[in-house]
Amino acid sequence: MNYLKYTQYVYLVFGGYFIYDGVTKLNDPASGNFWLSFMIAGLAIFMFFFRRKFAKKFEDRNKNS
């Protein structure tokens, strides 16, 4: 269960990738929809903070038990 502490950082990696993808699509007008990349990046960053808060809550609950 120790690996769950580190899986939340995968969301930051995905967020960084999709921000990079969105910027490259933004600079190239012939590319596809760049807004989708930015929305996925925002969702990934939100999931990072959500998972971090949930893990902290779970850890505190285990310490109190």
Short mmCIF file of N, CA, C and O in Angstrom, two decimals:
data_model
loop_
_atom_site.label_atom_id
_atom_site.label_comp_id
_atom_site.label_asym_id
_atom_site.label_seq_id
_atom_site.Cartn_x
_atom_site.Cartn_y
_atom_site.Cartn_z
N MET A 1 0.82 -1.19 0.00
CA MET A 1 0.00 0.00 0.00
C MET A 1 0.87 1.26 0.00
O MET A 1 0.37 2.34 -0.14
N ASN A 2 2.15 1.08 0.16
CA ASN A 2 3.07 2.21 0.20
C ASN A 2 3.18 2.90 -1.16
O ASN A 2 3.51 4.08 -1.22
N TYR A 3 2.89 2.18 -2.24
CA TYR A 3 3.01 2.76 -3.57
C TYR A 3 1.94 3.83 -3.83
O TYR A 3 2.12 4.68 -4.70
N LEU A 4 0.84 3.80 -3.11
CA LEU A 4 -0.22 4.79 -3.31
C LEU A 4 0.24 6.20 -2.95
O LEU A 4 -0.32 7.18 -3.43
N LYS A 5 1.27 6.29 -2.12
CA LYS A 5 1.82 7.59 -1.75
C LYS A 5 2.46 8.27 -2.96
O LYS A 5 2.47 9.49 -3.06
N TYR A 6 2.97 7.49 -3.87
CA TYR A 6 3.71 8.03 -5.01
C TYR A 6 2.89 8.10 -6.29
O TYR A 6 3.27 8.80 -7.22
N THR A 7 1.78 7.39 -6.36
CA THR A 7 0.99 7.40 -7.59
C THR A 7 0.32 8.75 -7.82
O THR A 7 -0.02 9.06 -8.97
N GLN A 8 0.14 9.56 -6.80
CA GLN A 8 -0.49 10.86 -7.00
C GLN A 8 0.39 11.77 -7.86
O GLN A 8 -0.11 12.66 -8.55
N TYR A 9 1.69 11.54 -7.85
CA TYR A 9 2.60 12.37 -8.64
C TYR A 9 2.53 12.04 -10.13
O TYR A 9 2.98 12.83 -10.95
N VAL A 10 1.95 10.91 -10.47
CA VAL A 10 1.74 10.58 -11.88
C VAL A 10 0.78 11.60 -12.50
O VAL A 10 0.95 11.97 -13.67
N TYR A 11 -0.17 12.08 -11.73
CA TYR A 11 -1.10 13.09 -12.24
C TYR A 11 -0.37 14.38 -12.59
O TYR A 11 -0.71 15.04 -13.57
N LEU A 12 0.64 14.75 -11.83
CA LEU A 12 1.43 15.94 -12.17
C LEU A 12 2.21 15.73 -13.46
O LEU A 12 2.34 16.66 -14.26
N VAL A 13 2.71 14.54 -13.66
CA VAL A 13 3.44 14.24 -14.90
C VAL A 13 2.50 14.35 -16.09
O VAL A 13 2.84 14.97 -17.11
N PHE A 14 1.31 13.77 -15.97
CA PHE A 14 0.33 13.88 -17.05
C PHE A 14 -0.09 15.33 -17.27
O PHE A 14 -0.25 15.77 -18.40
N GLY A 15 -0.27 16.07 -16.19
CA GLY A 15 -0.63 17.48 -16.32
C GLY A 15 0.44 18.27 -17.05
O GLY A 15 0.14 19.08 -17.93
N GLY A 16 1.69 18.03 -16.70
CA GLY A 16 2.80 18.70 -17.39
C GLY A 16 2.86 18.34 -18.86
O GLY A 16 3.09 19.19 -19.72
N TYR A 17 2.63 17.06 -19.16
CA TYR A 17 2.65 16.64 -20.56
C TYR A 17 1.54 17.32 -21.36
O TYR A 17 1.77 17.78 -22.48
N PHE A 18 0.34 17.36 -20.80
CA PHE A 18 -0.76 17.94 -21.54
C PHE A 18 -0.65 19.46 -21.65
O PHE A 18 -1.15 20.05 -22.61
N ILE A 19 -0.01 20.10 -20.69
CA ILE A 19 0.27 21.54 -20.84
C ILE A 19 1.25 21.74 -21.98
O ILE A 19 1.07 22.63 -22.83
N TYR A 20 2.29 20.92 -22.04
CA TYR A 20 3.25 21.00 -23.14
C TYR A 20 2.56 20.75 -24.48
O TYR A 20 2.78 21.47 -25.47
N ASP A 21 1.70 19.74 -24.52
CA ASP A 21 0.97 19.41 -25.73
C ASP A 21 0.06 20.57 -26.15
O ASP A 21 -0.02 20.91 -27.34
N GLY A 22 -0.60 21.19 -25.19
CA GLY A 22 -1.47 22.32 -25.49
C GLY A 22 -0.71 23.52 -26.02
O GLY A 22 -1.16 24.20 -26.95
N VAL A 23 0.45 23.78 -25.46
CA VAL A 23 1.25 24.92 -25.92
C VAL A 23 1.77 24.67 -27.33
O VAL A 23 1.76 25.58 -28.17
N THR A 24 2.19 23.45 -27.62
CA THR A 24 2.66 23.16 -28.97
C THR A 24 1.52 23.25 -29.97
O THR A 24 1.72 23.70 -31.11
N LYS A 25 0.33 22.82 -29.60
CA LYS A 25 -0.82 22.95 -30.49
C LYS A 25 -1.26 24.39 -30.63
O LYS A 25 -1.77 24.78 -31.68
N LEU A 26 -1.08 25.18 -29.60
CA LEU A 26 -1.44 26.60 -29.65
C LEU A 26 -0.53 27.35 -30.61
O LEU A 26 -0.98 28.24 -31.34
N ASN A 27 0.74 27.00 -30.63
CA ASN A 27 1.70 27.68 -31.50
C ASN A 27 1.59 27.23 -32.95
O ASN A 27 2.06 27.94 -33.83
N ASP A 28 1.01 26.07 -33.20
CA ASP A 28 0.86 25.56 -34.55
C ASP A 28 -0.62 25.60 -34.92
O ASP A 28 -1.40 24.76 -34.48
N PRO A 29 -1.04 26.58 -35.75
CA PRO A 29 -2.47 26.72 -36.04
C PRO A 29 -3.05 25.56 -36.84
O PRO A 29 -4.25 25.35 -36.83
N ALA A 30 -2.21 24.78 -37.51
CA ALA A 30 -2.71 23.65 -38.30
C ALA A 30 -3.05 22.44 -37.42
O ALA A 30 -3.71 21.52 -37.86
N SER A 31 -2.60 22.48 -36.16
CA SER A 31 -2.87 21.35 -35.25
C SER A 31 -4.32 21.36 -34.80
O SER A 31 -5.08 22.28 -35.06
N GLY A 32 -4.64 20.34 -34.06
CA GLY A 32 -6.01 20.16 -33.60
C GLY A 32 -6.40 21.09 -32.46
O GLY A 32 -5.81 22.15 -32.25
N ASN A 33 -7.37 20.68 -31.73
CA ASN A 33 -7.97 21.48 -30.67
C ASN A 33 -7.04 21.53 -29.45
O ASN A 33 -6.81 20.53 -28.79
N PHE A 34 -6.53 22.71 -29.14
CA PHE A 34 -5.60 22.84 -28.01
C PHE A 34 -6.35 22.95 -26.69
O PHE A 34 -5.78 22.68 -25.64
N TRP A 35 -7.61 23.34 -26.72
CA TRP A 35 -8.37 23.49 -25.47
C TRP A 35 -8.56 22.16 -24.76
O TRP A 35 -8.58 22.10 -23.54
N LEU A 36 -8.69 21.10 -25.53
CA LEU A 36 -8.86 19.78 -24.93
C LEU A 36 -7.63 19.40 -24.11
O LEU A 36 -7.75 18.86 -23.00
N SER A 37 -6.44 19.72 -24.62
CA SER A 37 -5.21 19.42 -23.89
C SER A 37 -5.15 20.21 -22.58
O SER A 37 -4.75 19.68 -21.55
N PHE A 38 -5.54 21.48 -22.63
CA PHE A 38 -5.53 22.29 -21.42
C PHE A 38 -6.57 21.82 -20.41
O PHE A 38 -6.33 21.86 -19.20
N MET A 39 -7.72 21.37 -20.87
CA MET A 39 -8.74 20.88 -19.95
C MET A 39 -8.30 19.57 -19.29
O MET A 39 -8.52 19.37 -18.09
N ILE A 40 -7.66 18.69 -20.04
CA ILE A 40 -7.16 17.44 -19.46
C ILE A 40 -6.04 17.75 -18.46
O ILE A 40 -5.96 17.12 -17.40
N ALA A 41 -5.20 18.72 -18.78
CA ALA A 41 -4.14 19.12 -17.84
C ALA A 41 -4.74 19.68 -16.55
O ALA A 41 -4.28 19.36 -15.45
N GLY A 42 -5.77 20.49 -16.67
CA GLY A 42 -6.44 21.02 -15.48
C GLY A 42 -7.07 19.92 -14.65
O GLY A 42 -6.99 19.94 -13.41
N LEU A 43 -7.67 18.95 -15.31
CA LEU A 43 -8.26 17.82 -14.60
C LEU A 43 -7.19 16.99 -13.89
O LEU A 43 -7.38 16.56 -12.75
N ALA A 44 -6.05 16.80 -14.54
CA ALA A 44 -4.97 16.02 -13.93
C ALA A 44 -4.41 16.74 -12.70
O ALA A 44 -4.14 16.10 -11.68
N ILE A 45 -4.26 18.05 -12.78
CA ILE A 45 -3.75 18.81 -11.62
C ILE A 45 -4.77 18.80 -10.50
O ILE A 45 -4.41 18.65 -9.32
N PHE A 46 -6.06 18.90 -10.84
CA PHE A 46 -7.10 18.80 -9.82
C PHE A 46 -7.06 17.43 -9.14
O PHE A 46 -7.17 17.33 -7.91
N MET A 47 -6.89 16.39 -9.93
CA MET A 47 -6.84 15.03 -9.37
C MET A 47 -5.64 14.86 -8.46
O MET A 47 -5.71 14.14 -7.46
N PHE A 48 -4.51 15.52 -8.76
CA PHE A 48 -3.35 15.45 -7.89
C PHE A 48 -3.70 15.99 -6.51
O PHE A 48 -3.43 15.34 -5.50
N PHE A 49 -4.30 17.18 -6.46
CA PHE A 49 -4.62 17.78 -5.16
C PHE A 49 -5.71 17.00 -4.44
O PHE A 49 -5.68 16.85 -3.22
N PHE A 50 -6.67 16.47 -5.20
CA PHE A 50 -7.73 15.67 -4.59
C PHE A 50 -7.17 14.40 -3.98
O PHE A 50 -7.50 14.06 -2.84
N ARG A 51 -6.31 13.70 -4.72
CA ARG A 51 -5.73 12.47 -4.20
C ARG A 51 -4.81 12.73 -3.02
O ARG A 51 -4.75 11.95 -2.09
N ARG A 52 -4.10 13.85 -3.06
CA ARG A 52 -3.20 14.19 -1.95
C ARG A 52 -4.00 14.47 -0.68
O ARG A 52 -3.64 14.00 0.39
N LYS A 53 -5.10 15.18 -0.82
CA LYS A 53 -5.95 15.47 0.34
C LYS A 53 -6.58 14.18 0.88
O LYS A 53 -6.64 13.96 2.09
N PHE A 54 -7.03 13.32 -0.02
CA PHE A 54 -7.63 12.06 0.39
C PHE A 54 -6.62 11.16 1.08
O PHE A 54 -6.94 10.52 2.09
N ALA A 55 -5.39 11.12 0.57
CA ALA A 55 -4.35 10.29 1.19
C ALA A 55 -4.00 10.81 2.57
O ALA A 55 -3.77 10.04 3.51
N LYS A 56 -3.94 12.13 2.72
CA LYS A 56 -3.64 12.74 4.01
C LYS A 56 -4.75 12.41 5.02
O LYS A 56 -4.48 12.07 6.17
N LYS A 57 -5.98 12.49 4.57
CA LYS A 57 -7.12 12.17 5.43
C LYS A 57 -7.08 10.70 5.85
O LYS A 57 -7.33 10.37 7.01
N PHE A 58 -6.76 9.84 4.92
CA PHE A 58 -6.67 8.40 5.20
C PHE A 58 -5.55 8.11 6.19
O PHE A 58 -5.70 7.32 7.10
N GLU A 59 -4.42 8.78 6.01
CA GLU A 59 -3.27 8.60 6.90
C GLU A 59 -3.59 9.09 8.31
O GLU A 59 -3.23 8.43 9.30
N ASP A 60 -4.24 10.23 8.42
CA ASP A 60 -4.62 10.75 9.74
C ASP A 60 -5.60 9.83 10.44
O ASP A 60 -5.55 9.65 11.66
N ARG A 61 -6.51 9.24 9.66
CA ARG A 61 -7.48 8.32 10.25
C ARG A 61 -6.78 7.07 10.78
O ARG A 61 -7.14 6.55 11.83
N ASN A 62 -5.78 6.60 10.06
CA ASN A 62 -5.04 5.42 10.52
C ASN A 62 -4.21 5.72 11.76
O ASN A 62 -4.01 4.86 12.60
N LYS A 63 -3.68 6.93 11.87
CA LYS A 63 -2.89 7.29 13.06
C LYS A 63 -3.77 7.39 14.29
O LYS A 63 -3.34 7.05 15.39
N ASN A 64 -4.99 7.85 14.12
CA ASN A 64 -5.89 8.00 15.26
C ASN A 64 -6.49 6.69 15.71
O ASN A 64 -6.94 6.57 16.85
N SER A 65 -6.52 5.70 14.86
CA SER A 65 -7.11 4.40 15.23
C SER A 65 -6.19 3.54 16.04
O SER A 65 -5.05 3.57 16.05
#
